[in-house]
Tab-separated table of C-alpha atoms in Angstrom:
chain	number	residue	atom	x	y	z
A	1	MET	CA	73.137	100.017	118.683
A	2	ARG	CA	75.007	96.784	118.145
A	3	VAL	CA	77.197	97.089	115.018
A	4	THR	CA	79.469	94.964	113.070
A	5	VAL	CA	82.302	95.788	111.048
A	6	ILE	CA	83.375	93.855	108.104
A	7	GLY	CA	86.891	94.757	107.476
A	8	THR	CA	89.546	96.746	109.113
A	9	GLY	CA	91.208	98.425	106.544
A	10	TYR	CA	91.305	102.645	106.481
A	11	VAL	CA	87.710	102.633	105.942
A	12	GLY	CA	86.560	99.833	108.247
A	13	LEU	CA	88.615	100.684	111.716
A	14	VAL	CA	88.225	104.589	111.324
A	15	ALA	CA	83.886	103.911	110.964
A	16	GLY	CA	83.912	101.265	113.157
A	17	THR	CA	86.135	102.755	116.409
A	18	CYS	CA	83.968	106.140	115.572
A	19	PHE	CA	80.879	104.519	115.934
A	20	ALA	CA	82.598	103.010	119.078
A	21	GLU	CA	83.150	106.825	120.172
A	22	MET	CA	79.453	107.592	119.764
A	23	GLY	CA	78.256	105.263	121.983
A	24	HIS	CA	77.641	102.055	119.739
A	25	THR	CA	79.147	98.301	120.591
A	26	VAL	CA	81.024	97.463	117.718
A	27	VAL	CA	82.547	94.406	116.805
A	28	CYS	CA	85.700	94.894	113.770
A	29	VAL	CA	85.757	91.245	111.961
A	30	ASP	CA	88.616	90.606	109.329
A	31	THR	CA	89.931	87.380	107.807
A	32	ASP	CA	93.403	88.467	108.588
A	33	GLN	CA	93.993	86.988	112.268
A	34	GLN	CA	96.824	88.391	112.708
A	35	LYS	CA	95.800	91.788	111.863
A	36	CYS	CA	92.951	91.151	114.620
A	37	ALA	CA	95.132	90.259	117.285
A	38	GLU	CA	97.913	93.286	116.419
A	39	LEU	CA	94.560	95.393	117.286
A	40	GLU	CA	93.585	93.490	120.157
A	41	ALA	CA	96.674	94.066	121.242
A	42	GLY	CA	96.238	97.959	120.475
A	43	ARG	CA	98.728	98.102	117.783
A	44	VAL	CA	97.259	100.038	114.947
A	45	PRO	CA	98.503	99.047	111.004
A	46	PHE	CA	98.679	102.789	109.291
A	47	PHE	CA	99.490	105.751	110.466
A	48	GLU	CA	96.537	108.004	111.272
A	49	PRO	CA	96.696	110.866	114.134
A	50	GLY	CA	93.877	110.069	116.739
A	51	LEU	CA	93.199	106.972	115.413
A	52	ALA	CA	95.503	104.783	118.075
A	53	GLU	CA	94.250	107.074	121.251
A	54	LYS	CA	90.552	106.137	120.079
A	55	ILE	CA	90.882	102.817	119.846
A	56	ALA	CA	92.951	102.164	123.078
A	57	ALA	CA	89.837	103.946	124.977
A	58	ASN	CA	86.963	102.217	123.250
A	59	ARG	CA	88.931	98.663	123.405
A	60	ALA	CA	89.015	99.582	127.144
A	61	SER	CA	85.831	100.696	127.767
A	62	GLY	CA	84.312	97.319	126.303
A	63	ALA	CA	82.783	99.250	123.009
A	64	LEU	CA	84.909	98.049	120.405
A	65	HIS	CA	86.600	94.606	119.509
A	66	PHE	CA	88.303	92.755	117.166
A	67	ARG	CA	88.434	88.975	115.648
A	68	ALA	CA	88.571	86.927	112.396
A	69	HIS	CA	85.606	85.131	112.443
A	70	LEU	CA	82.222	85.911	112.424
A	71	HIS	CA	79.702	84.312	115.699
A	72	GLU	CA	76.143	83.472	116.551
A	73	ASP	CA	75.898	86.488	118.883
A	74	ASP	CA	76.579	89.008	115.665
A	75	LYS	CA	72.764	87.496	114.687
A	76	SER	CA	71.602	90.085	116.695
A	77	SER	CA	73.610	92.796	115.126
A	78	ASP	CA	71.066	95.963	114.154
A	79	VAL	CA	73.781	96.622	111.663
A	80	ILE	CA	76.377	95.206	109.134
A	81	ILE	CA	78.512	97.434	107.705
A	82	ILE	CA	80.932	96.042	104.666
A	83	ALA	CA	83.765	98.196	104.714
A	84	VAL	CA	85.892	95.896	102.664
A	85	GLY	CA	88.766	96.742	100.026
A	86	THR	CA	87.335	97.805	95.989
A	87	PRO	CA	90.920	97.949	94.760
A	88	PRO	CA	91.280	99.119	90.441
A	89	GLY	CA	90.293	95.456	88.071
A	90	LYS	CA	90.311	95.426	84.690
A	91	ASN	CA	90.037	98.783	82.999
A	92	GLY	CA	89.793	100.755	86.176
A	93	GLU	CA	86.810	99.189	86.856
A	94	PRO	CA	86.655	98.298	90.977
A	95	ASP	CA	87.582	94.985	91.702
A	96	MET	CA	84.611	93.448	93.436
A	97	ARG	CA	85.499	90.044	95.109
A	98	PHE	CA	86.304	91.108	98.313
A	99	ILE	CA	82.917	92.707	98.336
A	100	HIS	CA	81.153	89.325	97.257
A	101	SER	CA	83.022	87.565	99.705
A	102	ALA	CA	81.977	89.563	102.540
A	103	LEU	CA	78.302	89.411	101.371
A	104	SER	CA	78.243	85.401	101.672
A	105	ASP	CA	80.025	85.300	104.531
A	106	VAL	CA	77.245	87.409	106.758
A	107	SER	CA	74.640	85.973	104.432
A	108	PRO	CA	73.490	83.297	107.416
A	109	TYR	CA	74.146	86.249	110.044
A	110	VAL	CA	71.538	88.692	108.810
A	111	GLY	CA	67.505	88.857	109.318
A	112	PRO	CA	64.815	90.925	108.965
A	113	GLN	CA	65.722	92.941	111.349
A	114	THR	CA	69.229	93.563	110.096
A	115	ALA	CA	70.513	96.262	108.208
A	116	ILE	CA	73.167	96.116	105.715
A	117	MET	CA	75.211	99.143	104.932
A	118	THR	CA	77.445	99.831	102.107
A	119	LYS	CA	80.611	101.867	103.549
A	120	SER	CA	83.085	101.030	100.110
A	121	THR	CA	83.582	102.465	97.298
A	122	VAL	CA	81.193	100.614	94.672
A	123	PRO	CA	79.820	100.678	91.273
A	124	VAL	CA	76.763	102.496	91.119
A	125	GLY	CA	74.149	99.914	90.870
A	126	THR	CA	76.147	97.453	93.707
A	127	GLY	CA	73.390	98.375	96.467
A	128	ASP	CA	70.207	97.459	94.650
A	129	GLU	CA	72.635	94.201	93.533
A	130	ILE	CA	73.048	93.055	97.139
A	131	ALA	CA	69.435	93.954	98.057
A	132	GLN	CA	68.961	91.575	95.022
A	133	ILE	CA	71.095	88.761	95.885
A	134	PHE	CA	69.314	89.315	99.708
A	135	LYS	CA	65.818	89.159	98.323
A	136	ALA	CA	66.618	86.031	96.310
A	137	SER	CA	68.120	83.806	99.132
A	138	HIS	CA	66.302	85.243	102.571
A	139	ALA	CA	63.142	85.614	100.475
A	140	ALA	CA	60.578	88.157	103.024
A	141	ASN	CA	63.236	87.934	105.743
A	142	ALA	CA	65.967	90.055	103.279
A	143	PRO	CA	67.479	92.958	105.055
A	144	ILE	CA	66.936	96.386	104.492
A	145	VAL	CA	70.215	97.392	102.467
A	146	MET	CA	71.687	100.930	102.581
A	147	SER	CA	74.484	102.936	101.115
A	148	ASN	CA	76.873	104.997	102.986
A	149	PRO	CA	79.937	106.467	101.683
A	150	GLU	CA	82.379	108.051	103.389
A	151	PHE	CA	83.999	110.880	102.148
A	152	LEU	CA	87.404	110.627	104.617
A	153	ARG	CA	90.323	112.696	104.424
A	154	GLU	CA	93.449	110.936	105.583
A	155	GLY	CA	95.427	112.970	108.065
A	156	SER	CA	92.419	113.991	109.679
A	157	ALA	CA	89.580	111.813	109.012
A	158	VAL	CA	89.165	110.783	112.809
A	159	THR	CA	88.042	114.456	112.445
A	160	ASP	CA	86.092	114.018	109.540
A	161	PHE	CA	83.820	110.976	111.096
A	162	MET	CA	82.933	112.500	114.267
A	163	VAL	CA	82.316	116.278	112.146
A	164	PRO	CA	81.854	115.906	109.230
A	165	ASP	CA	80.481	117.994	106.515
A	166	ARG	CA	77.461	116.312	105.377
A	167	VAL	CA	76.079	112.390	106.195
A	168	VAL	CA	74.824	110.506	102.695
A	169	ILE	CA	72.689	107.976	103.035
A	170	GLY	CA	71.456	105.952	100.163
A	171	LEU	CA	67.793	104.487	100.947
A	172	PRO	CA	65.825	101.345	99.306
A	173	ASP	CA	63.176	102.778	97.062
A	174	ASP	CA	61.540	100.278	96.645
A	175	THR	CA	58.096	100.909	98.836
A	176	PRO	CA	57.334	103.707	100.848
A	177	GLU	CA	57.851	101.336	104.374
A	178	ASN	CA	61.528	100.266	103.256
A	179	TRP	CA	62.634	103.608	102.713
A	180	ASP	CA	61.173	104.974	106.216
A	181	ARG	CA	62.781	101.218	108.023
A	182	GLY	CA	65.766	102.640	106.324
A	183	LYS	CA	65.798	105.852	107.260
A	184	ALA	CA	64.834	105.488	110.999
A	185	ILE	CA	67.785	103.069	111.466
A	186	ALA	CA	70.451	105.593	109.914
A	187	GLU	CA	68.953	107.897	112.416
A	188	ARG	CA	69.614	106.307	115.348
A	189	LEU	CA	72.844	105.637	114.445
A	190	TYR	CA	73.928	108.495	113.363
A	191	LYS	CA	72.126	109.864	116.080
A	192	PRO	CA	75.235	111.923	117.789
A	193	LEU	CA	75.582	113.824	114.520
A	194	LEU	CA	71.960	114.681	114.079
A	195	HIS	CA	72.208	116.284	118.005
A	196	LYS	CA	75.460	118.202	116.327
A	197	SER	CA	72.803	119.649	113.367
A	198	VAL	CA	75.342	117.467	110.884
A	199	PRO	CA	73.087	117.635	107.503
A	200	ILE	CA	72.181	113.711	106.871
A	201	LEU	CA	70.996	113.975	103.143
A	202	PHE	CA	68.876	110.780	102.745
A	203	MET	CA	68.557	109.628	98.727
A	204	ASN	CA	68.163	106.601	96.706
A	205	ARG	CA	70.624	104.458	96.756
A	206	VAL	CA	71.819	104.640	93.284
A	207	THR	CA	72.453	108.809	93.707
A	208	ALA	CA	74.170	107.941	97.082
A	209	GLU	CA	76.732	106.057	95.168
A	210	ILE	CA	76.370	108.793	92.117
A	211	THR	CA	77.826	111.532	95.011
A	212	LYS	CA	80.816	109.931	96.427
A	213	TYR	CA	82.393	109.328	92.708
A	214	ALA	CA	81.196	112.740	91.433
A	215	ALA	CA	82.888	114.755	94.852
A	216	ASN	CA	86.211	112.776	94.578
A	217	THR	CA	86.229	113.563	90.945
A	218	PHE	CA	85.414	117.308	91.436
A	219	LEU	CA	88.095	117.998	94.089
A	220	ALA	CA	90.939	115.935	91.933
A	221	THR	CA	89.722	118.633	88.876
A	222	LYS	CA	90.517	121.324	91.087
A	223	VAL	CA	93.810	120.103	91.642
A	224	ALA	CA	94.291	118.794	88.090
A	225	PHE	CA	92.669	122.496	86.978
A	226	ILE	CA	95.218	124.619	89.691
A	227	ASN	CA	98.153	122.240	87.774
A	228	GLU	CA	97.332	123.353	84.734
A	229	MET	CA	97.029	126.967	85.870
A	230	ALA	CA	100.787	127.039	87.334
A	231	ASP	CA	102.214	126.130	83.727
A	232	ILE	CA	100.465	129.346	82.401
A	233	CYS	CA	101.448	131.051	85.196
A	234	GLU	CA	105.522	129.848	84.906
A	235	ALA	CA	105.152	130.923	80.967
A	236	THR	CA	103.706	134.318	81.419
A	237	GLY	CA	105.379	135.597	84.870
A	238	ALA	CA	102.777	135.207	86.910
A	239	ASP	CA	102.484	133.400	90.637
A	240	VAL	CA	99.924	131.029	91.189
A	241	ARG	CA	99.633	131.078	94.514
A	242	GLN	CA	98.235	134.300	94.164
A	243	VAL	CA	95.656	132.838	91.577
A	244	SER	CA	94.833	130.456	93.700
A	245	ARG	CA	94.324	133.100	96.478
A	246	GLY	CA	92.011	135.174	93.693
A	247	ILE	CA	89.687	132.978	92.564
A	248	GLY	CA	89.514	130.260	95.925
A	249	LEU	CA	87.842	133.522	97.524
A	250	ASP	CA	85.102	133.386	95.125
A	251	GLN	CA	82.482	131.932	97.109
A	252	ARG	CA	81.194	130.063	94.219
A	253	ILE	CA	84.739	128.161	93.851
A	254	GLY	CA	86.108	128.048	97.364
A	255	SER	CA	90.291	127.502	98.012
A	256	ARG	CA	90.516	124.008	99.142
A	257	PHE	CA	92.350	121.848	97.209
A	258	LEU	CA	93.898	124.822	94.810
A	259	ARG	CA	97.680	124.673	95.715
A	260	ALA	CA	99.374	123.472	92.792
A	261	GLY	CA	101.485	120.312	93.078
A	262	PRO	CA	103.028	116.824	91.791
A	263	GLY	CA	99.530	115.610	91.292
A	264	PHE	CA	97.191	114.039	93.107
A	265	GLY	CA	97.398	110.443	94.841
A	266	GLY	CA	96.669	108.848	97.618
A	267	SER	CA	93.570	105.766	97.650
A	268	CYS	CA	90.768	107.609	96.515
A	269	PHE	CA	91.817	110.068	93.458
A	270	PRO	CA	92.954	108.020	91.494
A	271	LYS	CA	90.921	105.055	91.904
A	272	ASP	CA	87.334	106.957	91.754
A	273	THR	CA	88.607	109.256	88.905
A	274	ASP	CA	89.453	105.438	86.760
A	275	ALA	CA	86.128	104.075	88.564
A	276	LEU	CA	83.786	107.031	87.287
A	277	ALA	CA	85.375	107.145	83.648
A	278	ALA	CA	84.857	103.001	83.527
A	279	ILE	CA	81.439	103.265	85.072
A	280	ALA	CA	80.336	106.099	82.865
A	281	ARG	CA	81.483	103.890	79.316
A	282	SER	CA	79.655	100.924	81.008
A	283	ALA	CA	76.437	103.181	80.684
A	284	GLY	CA	76.865	104.345	77.719
A	285	SER	CA	77.388	108.065	79.137
A	286	PRO	CA	81.817	108.471	78.368
A	287	THR	CA	82.831	111.155	80.038
A	288	GLN	CA	85.260	114.249	78.459
A	289	ILE	CA	86.430	116.180	81.904
A	290	THR	CA	86.880	113.045	83.801
A	291	GLU	CA	89.119	111.081	81.253
A	292	ALA	CA	91.130	114.835	80.821
A	293	VAL	CA	91.545	114.662	84.654
A	294	ILE	CA	93.328	111.123	84.412
A	295	LYS	CA	95.331	112.160	81.639
A	296	ALA	CA	96.226	115.122	82.892
A	297	ASN	CA	97.074	113.909	86.304
A	298	GLN	CA	99.346	111.701	85.031
A	299	ALA	CA	100.982	113.740	82.538
A	300	ARG	CA	101.653	116.012	85.809
A	301	LYS	CA	103.430	113.656	87.295
A	302	GLN	CA	106.042	113.110	85.076
A	303	ALA	CA	106.792	116.310	84.645
A	304	MET	CA	107.830	116.624	87.646
A	305	GLY	CA	110.067	114.044	86.920
A	306	ASP	CA	111.500	115.615	84.124
A	307	ARG	CA	111.859	118.929	85.931
A	308	VAL	CA	114.348	117.706	88.853
A	309	ILE	CA	116.416	116.188	85.885
A	310	ALA	CA	116.323	119.460	83.803
A	311	ALA	CA	117.426	120.748	87.370
A	312	LEU	CA	120.398	118.554	87.485
A	313	GLY	CA	122.255	120.077	84.230
A	314	PRO	CA	123.062	118.228	81.584
A	315	SER	CA	124.714	115.461	82.942
A	316	PRO	CA	122.487	113.748	85.855
A	317	LYS	CA	123.911	110.387	86.146
A	318	GLY	CA	125.233	109.623	89.193
A	319	LYS	CA	124.487	113.038	91.177
A	320	THR	CA	122.567	112.941	94.127
A	321	VAL	CA	119.043	113.836	94.618
A	322	ALA	CA	117.447	113.968	98.333
A	323	LEU	CA	113.872	113.582	98.702
A	324	LEU	CA	111.642	114.818	101.726
A	325	GLY	CA	108.617	113.385	101.761
A	326	LEU	CA	106.783	110.415	99.767
A	327	THR	CA	103.357	110.139	101.050
A	328	PHE	CA	100.603	111.163	99.111
A	329	LYS	CA	100.326	113.854	101.574
A	330	PRO	CA	101.069	114.934	105.251
A	331	ASP	CA	99.793	113.015	108.143
A	332	THR	CA	99.204	109.585	106.441
A	333	ASP	CA	101.898	106.637	105.927
A	334	ASP	CA	100.116	106.022	102.635
A	335	MET	CA	101.811	105.814	99.851
A	336	ARG	CA	99.359	104.226	96.856
A	337	ALA	CA	99.572	106.538	94.162
A	338	SER	CA	101.998	108.847	95.375
A	339	PRO	CA	104.033	111.189	92.807
A	340	ALA	CA	107.089	110.681	94.589
A	341	LEU	CA	106.725	106.964	93.294
A	342	GLU	CA	106.542	107.998	89.265
A	343	LEU	CA	109.259	110.660	90.195
A	344	ILE	CA	111.579	107.980	92.124
A	345	ASP	CA	110.995	105.610	88.957
A	346	LYS	CA	112.342	108.864	86.763
A	347	LEU	CA	115.329	109.754	88.678
A	348	THR	CA	116.899	106.358	88.862
A	349	GLY	CA	115.959	106.250	85.166
A	350	ALA	CA	118.135	108.627	84.596
A	351	GLY	CA	120.849	107.511	86.659
A	352	VAL	CA	120.255	109.280	89.840
A	353	LYS	CA	121.324	108.393	93.113
A	354	ILE	CA	118.223	109.243	95.650
A	355	VAL	CA	118.277	109.336	99.053
A	356	ALA	CA	114.905	109.654	100.604
A	357	PHE	CA	113.245	110.899	104.030
A	358	ASP	CA	109.779	111.117	105.222
A	359	PRO	CA	108.240	111.460	108.980
A	360	GLU	CA	105.923	108.011	108.601
A	361	GLY	CA	106.164	106.573	104.570
A	362	MET	CA	109.484	105.118	104.512
A	363	GLU	CA	108.720	101.234	105.505
A	364	ASN	CA	105.990	101.330	103.332
A	365	CYS	CA	107.982	102.345	100.241
A	366	ARG	CA	110.952	100.664	101.388
A	367	LEU	CA	108.244	97.864	100.124
A	368	LEU	CA	107.740	99.377	96.792
A	369	ARG	CA	111.118	101.231	95.991
A	370	PRO	CA	113.780	99.100	97.505
A	371	ASP	CA	116.653	99.825	96.054
A	372	ILE	CA	117.024	103.686	96.900
A	373	HIS	CA	118.737	104.807	99.934
A	374	TYR	CA	116.586	105.986	103.030
A	375	ALA	CA	118.105	108.238	105.574
A	376	GLU	CA	117.423	108.598	109.168
A	377	SER	CA	116.527	112.041	109.294
A	378	ILE	CA	116.522	115.154	107.115
A	379	GLU	CA	120.333	116.278	108.205
A	380	SER	CA	121.373	112.669	106.932
A	381	CYS	CA	119.352	112.995	103.549
A	382	VAL	CA	120.622	116.022	102.519
A	383	GLU	CA	123.956	115.880	103.523
A	384	ASP	CA	125.529	114.875	100.392
A	385	ALA	CA	122.954	116.278	97.672
A	386	ASP	CA	123.675	117.818	94.900
A	387	LEU	CA	119.844	118.757	94.819
A	388	THR	CA	116.942	118.991	97.393
A	389	ALA	CA	113.413	118.039	96.280
A	390	ILE	CA	110.399	118.881	98.337
A	391	VAL	CA	108.045	116.261	97.550
A	392	THR	CA	105.265	116.469	100.549
A	393	GLU	CA	104.638	119.434	102.667
A	394	TRP	CA	105.604	117.930	106.700
A	395	GLY	CA	105.367	120.374	108.647
A	396	GLN	CA	108.994	119.727	109.971
A	397	PHE	CA	110.243	120.645	105.787
A	398	GLN	CA	107.936	123.999	106.146
A	399	THR	CA	110.328	125.034	108.984
A	400	ILE	CA	113.440	124.400	107.587
A	401	ASP	CA	116.769	127.244	107.560
A	402	LEU	CA	117.006	127.820	104.216
A	403	THR	CA	120.572	129.157	104.863
A	404	TRP	CA	121.191	125.562	106.952
A	405	LEU	CA	120.668	123.783	103.808
A	406	LYS	CA	122.593	125.512	101.475
A	407	ASP	CA	125.198	124.768	104.095
A	408	ALA	CA	124.422	121.409	104.372
A	409	MET	CA	124.175	120.340	100.913
A	410	ARG	CA	126.702	119.504	98.393
A	411	GLY	CA	124.815	121.637	95.941
A	412	ASP	CA	122.788	124.573	95.783
A	413	THR	CA	119.581	123.833	94.337
A	414	LEU	CA	116.438	123.646	95.877
A	415	VAL	CA	113.186	122.037	93.697
A	416	ASP	CA	110.209	122.781	95.644
A	417	LEU	CA	107.114	120.613	94.385
A	418	ARG	CA	105.061	122.046	97.395
A	419	ASN	CA	105.435	125.549	97.325
A	420	VAL	CA	106.311	125.453	100.913
A	421	PHE	CA	108.886	128.478	100.748
A	422	ASP	CA	109.223	130.791	97.998
A	423	ALA	CA	112.177	132.350	95.282
A	424	LYS	CA	112.964	135.528	97.035
A	425	THR	CA	113.539	134.184	100.603
A	426	ALA	CA	115.862	130.946	98.867
A	427	GLN	CA	117.444	132.767	97.274
A	428	ALA	CA	118.179	135.314	99.782
A	429	ALA	CA	120.025	131.985	101.759
A	430	GLY	CA	121.843	131.671	98.434
A	431	LEU	CA	119.701	129.000	97.067
A	432	ARG	CA	118.783	127.569	93.441
A	433	TYR	CA	115.262	127.969	94.156
A	434	ILE	CA	112.876	126.142	91.482
A	435	GLY	CA	109.279	126.238	92.867
A	436	ILE	CA	106.075	125.676	90.747
A	437	GLY	CA	103.858	128.264	88.875
A	438	GLN	CA	105.927	131.098	90.822
A	439	GLY	CA	106.586	132.781	87.484
A	440	ALA	CA	110.495	133.853	85.324
């Protein structure tokens, strides 16, 4: 199939590359001419394991192309995928300006044989709205409009796309003919996954849009819940790591997203929980659980700053804290809504000097927090530190020799916000250890 992807952000670039990998001919279009030129030259604008290699391979084979404008030959596209950003807008509702701009751009290039597929995370009812827009502008030649939300995890997005748990397709349900036609197009697009017996779930567009928000909000709820359990464990002398294992082996619950830490961040969970709460309020069905998750996560981030400040003693001003990790999770350079940002703000507000190191996130963090110090290595980060805090569980932090860390630091306190180590091991190395939910 011939596929045109509008937008080369995280979702669009991963989707376009992986559809090319599946055997389709893909053109990725972005209004940012400089970004397109960089991609044509093989330079990827963000870090995602395995993505640059697949872009290079599919560029070399001629299956993947980048350009800044739609062309006449885009009229022959079988599927046009809308994958532009929907950043948080007023009251948490998604900002739809880029969606409307993309629809305006593609309108002259669609016909009755074209399918429009939204991969952007959009408010419930957007697919129906898009269908009405094209019916008004194209009458009997209006394209099929489908919803195809993504469920990619940063750091493993290529694998998630190529070997997904499921694919969700929202189809037009105005007529049986449109449903069947949309289903046939989606099955052609995802044919390689059908051969791998990946479940492809067909539903109407509104249900698909809700499914996207429901999935991320449920996972965010698991994170907020286990962080709350961690506080209870600290108050009672229990160990949240064992609690997580004890409940996670229950197949009704599952073990994933049950690791206590400094709160969730990234491009999806904060934005999608806010958006779902806003959508629910607008629909006259306000959510109690989702609203509580949002408040709990914000409080969690603040509490982690308080924890580090308390660990510095009664006079934190002028002391130095080494932050190991800045991104919201390992294997990405994404700083969006990272707990590290609020931790930095809390510490600098208390007069603490910060030295930070992250394998991939320092350039992006420097744009957001230019006034802290950035180190070139773990060694130079911790050498003058009164306290070291592990904020992101990058693999290279998990192999730190704690005896070496004790000797390398000026102080002796390790605040482990990801439970990379356990108290006994750290204490045996001579460190004063403060973990998450590991009891008194």
